[in-house]
XYZ file of C-alpha atoms in Angstrom:
765
model
C -27.377 -2.064 1.880
C -26.121 -5.818 3.527
C -25.243 -6.950 6.594
C -23.092 -10.825 7.080
C -23.419 -11.145 11.032
C -21.261 -14.482 11.938
C -20.827 -15.789 15.602
C -18.151 -18.240 17.387
C -19.918 -19.324 19.591
C -23.291 -17.685 19.795
C -23.100 -13.960 19.695
C -26.067 -11.364 18.942
C -25.400 -8.421 17.256
C -28.093 -5.427 17.082
C -27.687 -2.623 14.253
C -29.394 0.498 14.548
C -27.154 1.700 11.621
C -26.666 0.077 8.234
C -22.615 -0.173 8.694
C -21.955 -4.024 7.502
C -19.965 -6.118 9.837
C -18.260 -9.275 8.148
C -17.193 -11.840 10.201
C -15.648 -15.309 8.967
C -18.883 -17.883 9.131
C -18.723 -20.401 11.973
C -16.846 -23.885 11.365
C -19.685 -25.545 11.158
C -21.071 -23.756 7.975
C -19.449 -23.698 4.272
C -18.773 -20.600 3.624
C -19.435 -20.884 -0.192
C -23.135 -21.965 0.359
C -23.809 -18.964 2.885
C -22.629 -16.645 0.343
C -25.287 -18.349 -2.309
C -27.845 -17.728 0.301
C -26.768 -14.052 0.435
C -26.882 -13.655 -3.381
C -30.418 -15.534 -3.117
C -31.670 -13.184 -0.544
C -30.407 -10.013 -2.995
C -32.116 -11.518 -5.893
C -35.251 -11.569 -4.119
C -34.773 -7.816 -2.799
C -33.676 -6.467 -6.799
C -36.762 -8.604 -8.394
C -38.779 -6.309 -5.772
C -40.447 -9.509 -4.149
C -39.829 -8.082 -0.509
C -37.936 -4.441 -0.039
C -35.593 -6.582 2.442
C -35.005 -9.399 4.828
C -33.053 -11.038 7.714
C -31.529 -14.622 7.690
C -30.672 -16.266 10.729
C -29.467 -19.408 10.814
C -28.461 -21.247 13.688
C -26.518 -25.265 14.150
C -25.316 -26.625 17.339
C -25.319 -22.979 19.121
C -23.148 -21.375 16.102
C -24.978 -18.436 14.332
C -24.838 -16.886 10.922
C -26.881 -14.028 10.022
C -27.406 -11.747 6.811
C -29.299 -8.740 6.843
C -30.067 -6.837 3.126
C -32.237 -4.262 1.596
C -34.695 -1.618 3.426
C -37.414 -2.230 5.895
C -39.319 0.814 4.182
C -38.878 2.137 0.763
C -42.355 4.284 1.612
C -42.502 7.121 2.273
C -38.655 7.312 2.737
C -36.241 4.425 2.006
C -34.830 2.917 5.465
C -32.207 0.264 5.818
C -33.073 -3.378 7.285
C -31.157 -4.360 10.401
C -30.671 -7.345 13.085
C -33.146 -5.413 15.390
C -35.960 -4.753 12.822
C -39.265 -5.512 14.473
C -41.301 -7.315 12.069
C -44.936 -8.641 11.807
C -44.677 -12.494 12.506
C -48.080 -12.736 11.272
C -48.905 -15.946 11.505
C -46.255 -17.041 13.684
C -48.025 -15.498 16.535
C -50.006 -19.172 16.525
C -46.704 -21.292 16.940
C -44.994 -18.453 19.305
C -47.725 -17.122 21.499
C -51.055 -18.923 21.496
C -50.012 -22.510 21.597
C -47.766 -22.485 23.940
C -49.604 -20.118 26.339
C -52.084 -23.181 25.699
C -49.429 -25.509 26.582
C -48.307 -23.339 29.812
C -52.351 -23.512 30.704
C -51.775 -27.698 29.964
C -49.227 -27.702 32.428
C -50.893 -25.673 34.957
C -54.015 -28.509 34.849
C -55.978 -25.800 33.745
C -56.658 -26.910 29.848
C -57.600 -30.166 29.071
C -56.176 -30.586 25.660
C -58.430 -33.601 24.714
C -61.696 -32.052 26.658
C -64.810 -29.942 24.413
C -63.790 -26.162 23.945
C -66.832 -25.216 25.086
C -65.511 -26.103 28.627
C -63.652 -22.807 28.572
C -65.960 -21.000 26.108
C -69.569 -22.231 26.465
C -71.435 -20.502 23.721
C -68.841 -22.517 21.309
C -71.035 -25.284 22.067
C -74.093 -23.622 19.771
C -74.788 -24.535 16.192
C -74.088 -27.770 16.902
C -70.116 -27.311 17.669
C -69.850 -28.584 21.012
C -67.838 -31.624 20.199
C -64.470 -29.671 18.816
C -61.791 -30.203 21.207
C -59.071 -28.139 22.082
C -56.998 -30.227 20.001
C -58.624 -30.144 17.105
C -58.450 -26.373 17.381
C -54.363 -26.544 18.260
C -54.561 -28.821 14.851
C -56.946 -27.137 12.344
C -59.211 -29.996 12.292
C -62.176 -28.581 14.347
C -63.870 -28.033 11.029
C -64.786 -24.094 11.356
C -64.504 -21.730 8.702
C -60.823 -20.337 7.993
C -62.072 -16.736 8.845
C -63.952 -14.373 10.557
C -65.914 -12.536 8.067
C -66.021 -8.948 7.485
C -69.275 -8.855 5.175
C -70.789 -6.357 7.816
C -69.701 -4.112 9.976
C -67.625 -5.209 13.163
C -65.118 -3.782 15.772
C -63.526 -5.490 19.065
C -62.797 -8.835 20.100
C -65.915 -9.523 21.270
C -67.624 -8.986 18.132
C -65.461 -11.282 16.824
C -66.147 -14.140 19.476
C -69.867 -13.283 18.811
C -69.753 -14.503 15.389
C -67.470 -17.244 15.548
C -70.110 -18.492 18.453
C -72.787 -18.070 15.950
C -71.268 -19.481 12.577
C -71.586 -23.046 11.861
C -69.096 -25.491 11.366
C -68.438 -26.592 7.912
C -67.811 -30.123 8.402
C -67.438 -32.268 11.545
C -64.616 -31.972 14.022
C -61.765 -34.542 13.214
C -62.924 -35.239 9.720
C -60.639 -32.885 7.775
C -57.251 -30.901 8.022
C -58.686 -26.765 7.361
C -56.176 -23.987 8.361
C -57.949 -21.471 10.187
C -57.529 -18.537 12.011
C -60.398 -18.874 14.070
C -59.527 -22.175 15.582
C -56.584 -19.800 17.160
C -58.646 -16.850 17.666
C -60.637 -19.047 19.857
C -57.587 -20.117 21.674
C -56.461 -16.992 22.496
C -60.316 -16.228 23.755
C -59.445 -19.586 25.997
C -56.208 -18.875 27.424
C -58.235 -15.087 28.652
C -61.249 -17.070 29.513
C -59.075 -19.538 31.813
C -56.164 -17.389 33.265
C -57.987 -14.229 33.697
C -55.433 -12.117 31.296
C -55.492 -11.434 27.737
C -53.212 -12.954 25.284
C -50.741 -10.747 25.399
C -49.833 -10.130 28.806
C -50.427 -13.939 29.359
C -47.394 -14.488 26.782
C -45.244 -11.749 27.918
C -45.243 -13.092 31.676
C -45.092 -16.714 30.982
C -43.247 -17.539 27.987
C -41.254 -13.821 26.468
C -40.314 -12.483 29.479
C -38.499 -16.269 30.846
C -36.765 -16.483 27.533
C -35.370 -12.461 27.660
C -37.499 -11.608 24.424
C -37.543 -8.068 25.203
C -38.651 -7.003 21.664
C -41.239 -9.350 21.286
C -44.923 -8.968 21.830
C -48.472 -7.099 20.438
C -49.302 -3.534 19.968
C -45.317 -2.026 20.074
C -45.166 1.413 21.519
C -44.569 4.301 19.384
C -41.244 5.022 20.538
C -40.187 1.810 18.853
C -41.863 2.301 15.479
C -38.414 3.757 14.337
C -37.530 0.042 14.711
C -40.756 -1.572 13.167
C -40.979 -2.478 9.411
C -44.257 -1.610 7.717
C -46.657 -3.280 5.630
C -48.910 -1.894 3.069
C -50.333 0.728 2.027
C -54.193 1.311 2.427
C -56.623 3.805 1.462
C -56.078 5.204 5.503
C -52.610 5.286 5.026
C -49.219 3.130 5.522
C -49.969 0.169 7.960
C -46.621 1.112 10.581
C -46.877 -0.584 13.979
C -50.078 -2.166 13.650
C -50.553 -5.263 12.713
C -51.099 -6.373 8.829
C -53.670 -9.112 9.441
C -57.517 -7.275 9.634
C -59.358 -9.117 11.550
C -56.624 -9.101 14.147
C -56.368 -4.987 13.790
C -60.155 -5.065 14.008
C -59.733 -6.996 17.432
C -57.832 -4.062 18.475
C -54.161 -5.502 17.817
C -54.394 -8.635 19.603
C -55.818 -12.023 18.284
C -54.589 -15.745 18.836
C -54.077 -15.758 15.046
C -51.921 -12.833 14.541
C -50.214 -9.535 16.142
C -47.153 -10.210 17.326
C -43.937 -8.412 16.201
C -40.441 -9.952 17.330
C -37.032 -9.921 15.850
C -34.944 -12.449 14.312
C -32.995 -12.506 17.879
C -35.810 -12.955 19.995
C -37.338 -15.741 17.630
C -34.055 -17.398 17.976
C -34.452 -17.392 21.722
C -37.739 -19.364 21.211
C -36.373 -21.571 18.729
C -33.393 -22.701 21.918
C -36.202 -23.478 23.884
C -37.869 -25.771 21.342
C -34.834 -27.663 20.590
C -34.264 -27.685 24.739
C -31.647 -25.267 24.419
C -33.333 -22.803 27.583
C -31.904 -19.463 26.344
C -33.144 -17.525 29.514
C -31.887 -17.224 32.836
C -34.518 -19.161 34.905
C -36.487 -22.458 33.835
C -38.021 -22.523 30.715
C -41.417 -21.624 29.981
C -42.183 -25.285 28.788
C -41.634 -28.682 30.169
C -39.763 -31.087 27.376
C -43.065 -33.348 27.164
C -45.468 -30.135 25.991
C -42.639 -29.034 23.717
C -42.715 -32.669 21.666
C -46.366 -32.116 21.861
C -46.446 -29.396 19.649
C -43.682 -30.561 17.272
C -44.297 -34.209 16.862
C -47.269 -35.244 14.806
C -51.142 -34.692 16.589
C -53.157 -35.439 13.333
C -54.839 -39.111 12.404
C -52.554 -40.833 9.871
C -55.179 -40.883 7.478
C -54.385 -37.069 6.952
C -52.235 -36.044 4.019
C -51.580 -32.632 5.918
C -49.590 -33.555 9.384
C -49.660 -31.135 11.747
C -48.504 -30.801 15.708
C -50.064 -28.456 18.248
C -49.864 -25.617 16.283
C -46.917 -26.795 14.321
C -46.377 -27.584 10.606
C -44.480 -30.354 9.458
C -45.881 -31.886 6.246
C -48.769 -29.752 4.459
C -49.267 -27.204 1.761
C -47.898 -24.649 3.856
C -44.483 -26.444 4.132
C -42.276 -24.283 1.829
C -39.810 -23.425 4.080
C -38.741 -26.993 5.027
C -37.134 -27.455 1.659
C -36.155 -30.804 0.114
C -33.946 -31.501 2.647
C -35.025 -31.138 6.373
C -35.961 -34.572 7.930
C -38.867 -35.815 8.662
C -38.981 -34.682 12.487
C -38.061 -31.434 11.183
C -40.982 -28.510 12.206
C -42.523 -24.980 11.394
C -44.208 -22.309 10.121
C -45.455 -19.266 7.869
C -46.277 -15.940 8.502
C -48.771 -14.314 5.223
C -46.265 -10.958 5.601
C -43.236 -13.192 4.719
C -41.746 -14.416 7.682
C -41.241 -18.054 8.529
C -39.533 -20.178 10.824
C -38.334 -24.011 10.509
C -36.673 -26.102 12.891
C -34.786 -29.517 12.451
C -34.062 -31.250 15.874
C -32.546 -34.155 13.858
C -29.718 -31.454 13.337
C -29.742 -29.229 15.635
C -30.469 -26.551 13.120
C -32.979 -23.775 12.845
C -33.470 -21.262 10.079
C -35.472 -17.849 10.752
C -36.194 -15.647 7.610
C -37.832 -12.665 8.025
C -39.608 -9.769 5.800
C -42.090 -7.786 5.078
C -43.183 -8.919 1.589
C -46.668 -6.579 1.666
C -44.413 -3.618 2.062
C -45.031 -1.319 -0.005
C -47.777 -3.557 -1.368
C -49.271 -6.982 -1.645
C -47.499 -7.944 -4.736
C -44.603 -9.236 -2.943
C -43.931 -13.234 -2.912
C -41.689 -15.621 -0.847
C -42.526 -19.054 -1.225
C -39.769 -19.257 -3.794
C -37.082 -17.541 -1.101
C -37.949 -19.728 1.430
C -37.378 -23.044 -0.343
C -34.220 -21.882 -1.787
C -32.989 -20.820 1.656
C -34.104 -23.770 3.251
C -32.081 -26.207 0.884
C -29.305 -23.821 0.941
C -29.346 -23.877 4.686
C -29.142 -27.895 4.875
C -26.486 -27.738 2.313
C -24.511 -25.301 4.346
C -23.991 -27.944 7.153
C -20.585 -29.476 7.871
C -21.886 -31.967 10.158
C -23.023 -34.079 7.650
C -20.453 -36.460 5.818
C -18.638 -34.703 3.325
C -20.945 -31.795 3.766
C -24.547 -31.788 2.920
C -25.180 -35.031 1.137
C -29.031 -34.628 -0.246
C -30.875 -37.514 1.072
C -31.735 -40.082 -1.993
C -35.292 -41.199 -3.066
C -35.809 -44.872 -2.019
C -35.573 -47.042 -4.776
C -37.848 -50.456 -4.615
C -36.657 -53.284 -5.777
C -38.495 -52.972 -9.116
C -36.414 -49.630 -9.509
C -33.066 -51.277 -8.671
C -33.333 -54.097 -11.265
C -34.615 -51.504 -13.949
C -31.763 -49.796 -13.291
C -29.042 -52.642 -13.522
C -30.420 -53.789 -17.045
C -32.899 -57.276 -15.003
C -29.364 -58.567 -14.291
C -30.002 -62.009 -13.051
C -32.876 -62.433 -15.616
C -31.533 -61.913 -18.705
C -32.078 -65.213 -21.001
C -34.186 -66.664 -18.294
C -37.790 -67.355 -18.542
C -39.770 -66.036 -15.598
C -43.139 -65.993 -14.077
C -44.311 -62.604 -12.250
C -46.196 -63.030 -8.828
C -47.716 -59.455 -8.419
C -50.907 -57.247 -8.249
C -51.636 -53.813 -8.582
C -49.013 -52.490 -5.985
C -46.217 -53.643 -8.312
C -45.583 -50.480 -9.576
C -41.981 -48.824 -9.561
C -41.536 -44.992 -7.977
C -42.838 -43.189 -11.313
C -45.989 -45.415 -11.173
C -44.853 -47.593 -14.464
C -46.309 -51.562 -13.909
C -43.958 -54.185 -13.041
C -45.691 -56.299 -15.613
C -45.454 -53.444 -18.347
C -41.401 -53.753 -17.478
C -41.130 -56.918 -17.439
C -42.718 -57.141 -20.728
C -40.557 -54.528 -22.045
C -37.152 -55.664 -20.501
C -34.854 -57.109 -23.089
C -33.440 -60.613 -22.658
C -36.171 -61.505 -20.426
C -38.932 -63.543 -21.171
C -42.201 -63.154 -19.091
C -44.344 -66.189 -19.939
C -46.786 -66.037 -16.896
C -48.584 -63.888 -14.027
C -49.465 -64.947 -10.635
C -52.438 -63.377 -8.515
C -52.381 -63.581 -4.971
C -55.683 -62.717 -2.718
C -57.847 -60.043 -4.433
C -56.654 -60.900 -8.176
C -54.068 -58.805 -10.047
C -55.917 -55.595 -9.598
C -56.158 -55.894 -6.050
C -60.475 -55.616 -6.718
C -61.667 -58.721 -5.777
C -63.167 -59.993 -2.213
C -63.727 -63.274 -3.196
C -61.753 -66.035 -4.830
C -59.859 -65.247 -7.783
C -60.588 -67.437 -10.691
C -57.711 -68.063 -13.350
C -57.834 -65.705 -16.481
C -56.377 -64.173 -18.967
C -54.685 -60.685 -18.998
C -55.935 -58.476 -21.737
C -53.076 -55.844 -21.880
C -50.555 -58.451 -22.024
C -52.267 -62.110 -23.526
C -50.513 -63.820 -20.585
C -52.183 -66.739 -18.604
C -52.650 -65.555 -14.828
C -53.067 -68.130 -12.450
C -55.092 -67.507 -9.507
C -53.032 -68.187 -6.075
C -56.292 -67.403 -4.151
C -59.197 -70.152 -4.395
C -59.016 -73.607 -5.259
C -55.212 -73.403 -4.385
C -52.984 -70.637 -2.639
C -49.340 -72.214 -4.040
C -48.374 -72.642 -7.478
C -49.329 -75.898 -9.317
C -46.626 -77.510 -10.665
C -48.141 -77.270 -14.722
C -48.256 -73.935 -13.769
C -44.630 -73.650 -13.192
C -43.494 -75.776 -16.432
C -41.034 -74.013 -18.878
C -40.041 -71.520 -16.314
C -36.743 -70.589 -15.196
C -38.100 -68.279 -12.266
C -40.844 -66.835 -9.831
C -40.523 -63.132 -9.168
C -42.474 -62.150 -6.661
C -43.269 -58.039 -6.409
C -46.174 -57.179 -3.969
C -46.582 -54.552 -0.969
C -47.097 -56.448 2.266
C -48.408 -54.064 5.350
C -46.103 -55.417 7.780
C -48.644 -57.938 9.441
C -48.699 -61.437 10.147
C -52.104 -62.428 8.804
C -52.033 -60.430 6.484
C -51.803 -63.012 3.238
C -49.225 -61.909 0.649
C -46.397 -62.931 2.688
C -48.116 -66.473 2.921
C -48.254 -66.469 -0.464
C -44.357 -65.528 -1.016
C -43.606 -68.376 1.658
C -45.678 -71.217 -0.442
C -44.445 -69.897 -3.925
C -40.864 -70.268 -2.517
C -41.776 -74.186 -1.331
C -43.367 -74.684 -4.726
C -40.065 -72.923 -6.448
C -37.618 -75.129 -4.559
C -39.587 -78.193 -5.484
C -39.446 -77.392 -8.999
C -35.436 -76.363 -9.199
C -36.674 -72.626 -9.874
C -34.789 -69.358 -9.480
C -36.952 -66.640 -6.817
C -36.863 -63.285 -6.894
C -38.072 -60.892 -4.210
C -38.204 -57.156 -5.501
C -38.227 -55.475 -2.205
C -40.571 -53.372 -0.742
C -40.551 -51.047 2.373
C -42.235 -52.313 5.428
C -44.592 -49.096 4.934
C -45.464 -49.491 8.977
C -41.702 -49.602 9.422
C -39.031 -52.104 10.455
C -38.265 -51.335 14.375
C -41.658 -52.301 15.953
C -42.112 -55.742 16.838
C -45.197 -56.666 18.552
C -47.792 -59.215 19.894
C -47.448 -63.081 20.622
C -45.801 -65.305 18.074
C -48.012 -68.301 16.605
C -49.224 -71.016 18.368
C -50.416 -74.081 16.543
C -50.498 -75.376 12.683
C -49.530 -73.260 9.771
C -52.125 -71.805 8.045
C -52.560 -69.374 5.347
C -52.972 -66.157 7.864
C -49.920 -67.518 10.192
C -47.995 -69.274 7.716
C -44.342 -68.946 9.536
C -43.951 -68.708 13.390
C -43.338 -64.929 13.262
C -45.311 -62.398 15.711
C -48.297 -60.368 14.844
C -45.788 -57.123 13.782
C -42.775 -58.189 12.633
C -40.984 -55.278 11.478
C -39.451 -57.162 8.390
C -39.735 -56.370 4.494
C -40.597 -59.170 2.450
C -37.028 -59.534 1.571
C -35.908 -60.164 4.568
C -39.053 -62.750 5.628
C -37.905 -64.325 2.102
C -34.358 -64.975 3.658
C -35.466 -66.658 6.835
C -38.512 -68.530 5.090
C -35.703 -70.124 3.054
C -33.403 -71.078 6.247
C -35.798 -72.090 8.957
C -38.022 -74.207 6.835
C -34.508 -75.672 4.867
C -35.428 -75.096 1.426
C -33.036 -76.088 -1.148
C -33.630 -72.597 -3.147
C -31.670 -70.081 -5.558
C -32.639 -66.815 -3.462
C -32.285 -63.481 -4.803
C -33.838 -60.600 -3.056
C -33.139 -57.234 -5.274
C -33.007 -54.856 -2.115
C -34.322 -51.508 -1.073
C -31.797 -48.552 -1.790
C -31.825 -45.968 1.064
C -34.415 -47.059 2.945
C -34.172 -47.002 7.058
C -35.938 -49.115 9.421
C -37.455 -45.905 10.803
C -39.362 -45.030 7.859
C -42.928 -45.177 7.262
C -44.043 -45.500 3.688
C -44.439 -42.122 3.382
C -41.381 -41.090 4.355
C -39.923 -42.826 1.130
C -41.169 -41.004 -1.318
C -42.786 -44.060 -2.806
C -46.325 -43.828 -4.107
C -49.034 -45.560 -1.306
C -51.004 -47.839 -3.809
C -54.367 -49.461 -2.059
C -52.828 -53.136 -1.769
C -56.326 -54.744 -1.157
C -59.764 -53.333 -1.492
C -60.039 -52.115 2.241
C -56.587 -51.115 2.926
C -57.167 -47.811 1.537
C -54.529 -45.511 3.786
C -51.255 -45.573 5.465
C -53.301 -44.802 8.847
C -55.491 -48.108 7.917
C -52.289 -49.960 7.676
C -50.728 -48.549 11.236
C -53.921 -49.808 12.575
C -54.535 -53.007 11.240
C -52.060 -55.549 13.044
C -54.526 -54.530 16.130
C -58.005 -53.748 14.984
C -57.702 -56.361 12.029
C -57.411 -59.069 15.291
C -60.965 -58.206 15.620
C -63.182 -58.511 12.213
C -64.146 -62.587 12.819
C -65.773 -61.413 15.638
C -70.226 -60.330 15.170
C -68.152 -56.697 14.679
C -67.556 -54.342 11.716
C -63.955 -53.124 11.782
C -65.325 -50.359 9.006
C -65.389 -52.260 6.071
C -68.122 -50.777 3.491
C -67.092 -47.323 4.778
C -64.547 -44.791 3.557
C -61.852 -44.988 6.699
C -61.905 -49.268 7.145
C -60.116 -50.263 10.231
C -60.265 -46.878 11.554
C -63.760 -47.297 13.071
C -64.849 -50.639 15.357
C -68.685 -50.917 16.068
C -72.053 -52.689 15.525
C -75.846 -51.950 16.385
C -75.475 -53.588 19.375
C -72.089 -51.256 20.185
C -72.528 -48.006 23.341
C -69.858 -45.919 21.864
C -69.931 -43.448 24.480
C -69.083 -46.212 27.174
C -66.757 -47.793 25.010
C -64.316 -44.199 24.061
C -64.547 -43.376 27.886
C -63.392 -47.164 28.826
C -60.416 -47.193 26.534
C -59.483 -43.502 26.889
C -59.224 -44.325 30.482
C -56.430 -46.875 29.445
C -54.502 -43.768 27.818
C -52.741 -45.477 25.446
C -49.785 -44.176 24.013
C -50.484 -42.210 20.667
C -54.006 -42.889 19.945
C -57.482 -41.781 20.960
C -61.086 -43.189 20.368
C -63.810 -41.052 19.822
C -67.556 -42.207 20.087
C -68.793 -42.827 16.049
C -72.292 -43.620 14.358
C -71.344 -45.123 10.829
C -73.343 -47.735 8.281
C -71.125 -49.718 6.331
C -72.798 -50.019 2.708
C -71.150 -53.651 2.040
C -69.715 -56.485 4.127
C -70.712 -56.793 7.474
C -73.583 -55.166 8.849
C -74.108 -53.822 5.295
C -77.045 -50.728 5.447
C -77.520 -50.989 9.304
C -76.514 -48.577 11.315
C -73.398 -49.271 13.869
C -72.322 -47.581 16.845
C -68.470 -48.115 18.072
C -65.678 -45.619 18.060
C -63.716 -43.935 15.590
C -59.716 -44.999 16.065
C -57.421 -41.379 15.935
C -54.249 -41.574 15.659
C -52.361 -39.061 17.428
C -48.608 -39.906 17.418
C -47.807 -43.193 15.510
C -44.380 -43.338 16.474
C -45.373 -44.181 20.315
C -48.586 -46.404 18.693
C -48.531 -49.996 19.475
C -51.041 -51.255 17.278
C -51.183 -54.865 19.059
C -51.637 -54.075 22.710
C -54.551 -51.496 21.241
C -56.418 -54.104 19.317
C -56.265 -56.563 22.658
C -57.340 -53.784 24.827
C -60.114 -53.028 22.229
C -61.203 -56.682 21.987
C -60.977 -57.000 26.156
C -63.224 -53.698 26.514
C -66.039 -54.860 24.177
C -65.880 -58.530 25.597
C -66.443 -56.933 28.979
C -69.277 -54.657 27.572
C -70.799 -56.701 25.380
C -70.160 -60.448 25.593
C -73.094 -62.294 24.303
C -73.496 -60.634 21.076
C -69.808 -60.166 20.522
C -69.240 -64.150 19.647
C -65.704 -63.669 21.369
C -64.541 -67.069 20.619
C -63.791 -66.105 17.000
C -60.867 -63.616 18.570
C -58.880 -66.622 18.382
C -58.963 -67.070 14.818
C -56.418 -64.562 13.541
C -54.694 -64.159 17.106
C -53.262 -67.924 17.030
C -52.344 -67.370 20.873
C -54.037 -69.378 23.390
C -52.567 -67.567 26.383
C -53.595 -64.058 25.146
C -57.051 -64.929 24.665
C -57.778 -66.940 27.638
C -56.114 -63.565 29.448
C -58.394 -61.363 27.730
C -61.299 -63.312 28.132
C -60.804 -63.511 31.939
C -60.226 -59.707 31.843
C -56.800 -59.750 32.751
C -54.841 -56.151 33.116
C -53.044 -55.526 29.545
C -49.688 -55.214 31.511
C -50.265 -58.952 32.286
C -51.538 -60.116 28.630
C -48.450 -58.127 27.208
C -45.791 -60.042 29.612
C -47.292 -62.980 27.762
C -45.262 -62.534 24.549
C -42.865 -59.874 25.627
C -40.471 -62.226 26.270
C -40.886 -64.367 22.559
C -40.794 -60.965 20.893
C -37.363 -60.471 22.313
C -36.289 -63.113 21.132
C -38.044 -62.982 17.760
C -35.598 -59.561 17.851
C -32.581 -61.054 17.911
C -33.735 -64.235 15.407
C -34.598 -61.875 12.791
C -30.888 -60.206 12.819
C -28.759 -62.963 10.279
C -31.891 -62.303 7.852
C -31.792 -57.775 7.950
C -31.194 -55.901 4.987
C -31.056 -52.876 5.994
C -29.698 -52.671 9.696
C -31.178 -53.358 12.910
């Protein structure tokens, strides 16, 4: 039995019988792809992965829904309908608990950055006092995944007692660990602060304003005929009761599970998340709160990216499929439910099933992925139907695909390091060495050497793998010598930069371009993405003479790729140079490296993550002072401190500035090498909460100013000038000028640079 329900515009149809209603698909969808979605759901039913289910696809206020199979096969066969109520499982976290916390946040009754023990004092027991509400919402608290059931217990109070008495597994903020305990505690915070149980609070503040009449905890017996059952246990069929055993022991109301809902009700909630209020009155949440829930709130160093409750990119992200964009988000439920929302296309996909019925053998992950891929392909709003996003190709990928065109018949030298790899991880050196018609005659290594591991001067060597000479560009000289270029027709540059003026690889490129121009050599740049995006331009321009950490007159964060900078260098330095840039394909200026699919390879020993690269234009400014910036620890540039620093005071001062996209936490660390090796340092750990909003240079300046104010004597502040290269900013920080006043010193120049760089950009503006 199946039903196809379409609408144009929104029409919600509820069924109490198995009668099929077939209407034409809304004009925003491809009918052939919708039919493929129907077939895929029915394949899953035929394979007994699920007994039945509902698909709800909505795009720009146009709805297509499809229902097939049974809500129950045990003890009797009963068809699924659009108004079937499903156990939402962990969708409870995102539809009830997180929104309830955000309501209290808007009321001024819950501070997301506060220690959770402020609201649940016993949570401070066993060393858990530094867990914040944010840690609970983002699954970074360090708490265990579940409340254990090794010994009998009953009731919500008993569950909380176990949570309070259980020590954390790791320090808060150290790692992502999906945990039901986090949301059990958040549900308890709702009750503690509001005086209402979670089910009552969510009903009055979320569900009723959104007219979600079929959504709630503990459905009444009169509704059981519409409720899809789950598994059969020794005590009988679980029907009308929450499937999750911990939530059941908590009498059916818990922050992590217990909600029952329908596809139509979930659609109302999703419309609110996209800014389309479906209720008769004001939306339950302000737009700012929805943004907090639906944008990345975990540190950039984490591979798992989460919002406040919602999932963006983690091991649980199967409902995203291949094609929904980097700004999309969603969540899954253990019972076979899922929601995925894509604000860029104004689209959401709801899948409801009871894959646990009649047993736990059902599976939905591949179904979720396939339906998500088809849903994206069904959107006619993309040009020529749906065009799957193409993978970003680095310059070396493009060059190899084109058969090394332009280099055939040439003898080349290659300037590269360990970041010189194609999309599949093959070394650029190996690709050149094997390329027919190209003679690779010499290698040139930048700072940190060909393998990217050296912290000292780089010697001339012989490459063991190829037998080629390796000429150092970091030691006695920083540019190729004439004798090193003898016999070459071309120099090729393939190194991953990180988008900061004082990171020396772009200086190496510029100096090599000058040497190539003097010798009449062609120069090729195999372009690579700016890993921290190509939109941000921040900080002062270089003042004073050229140096190896300030080769050209550009801001601290320039927002350009190496190929674009090479075009600027040639024109603005009047180089008589045959320059060829092999451009990226399918790269967008808004992309960070982790949105390209290209592999992250540490470009230098202490540049170990994309988070470090994002922070580096600000935090890196400080490292010549008497201060550790985390070198010699597992998280360089995510720490700042010294033996003399008061970390509590420093973090409090910096957090009071409310800098966008960042939080500071007191930290104690001991570098194993570099500055203060073996000494206990105190300071701050820097947490990226929203990298799109974060501005590294103002943050670095604010950090320098706070340190100067609190620890002027031991800091050796004059060394701040070394990488800053801007006397007006240095003087303003020294006299403790307000941050907006300091930024005003360079904002005009930065805006002028935005216009100046336009002729050299290759990937839009």
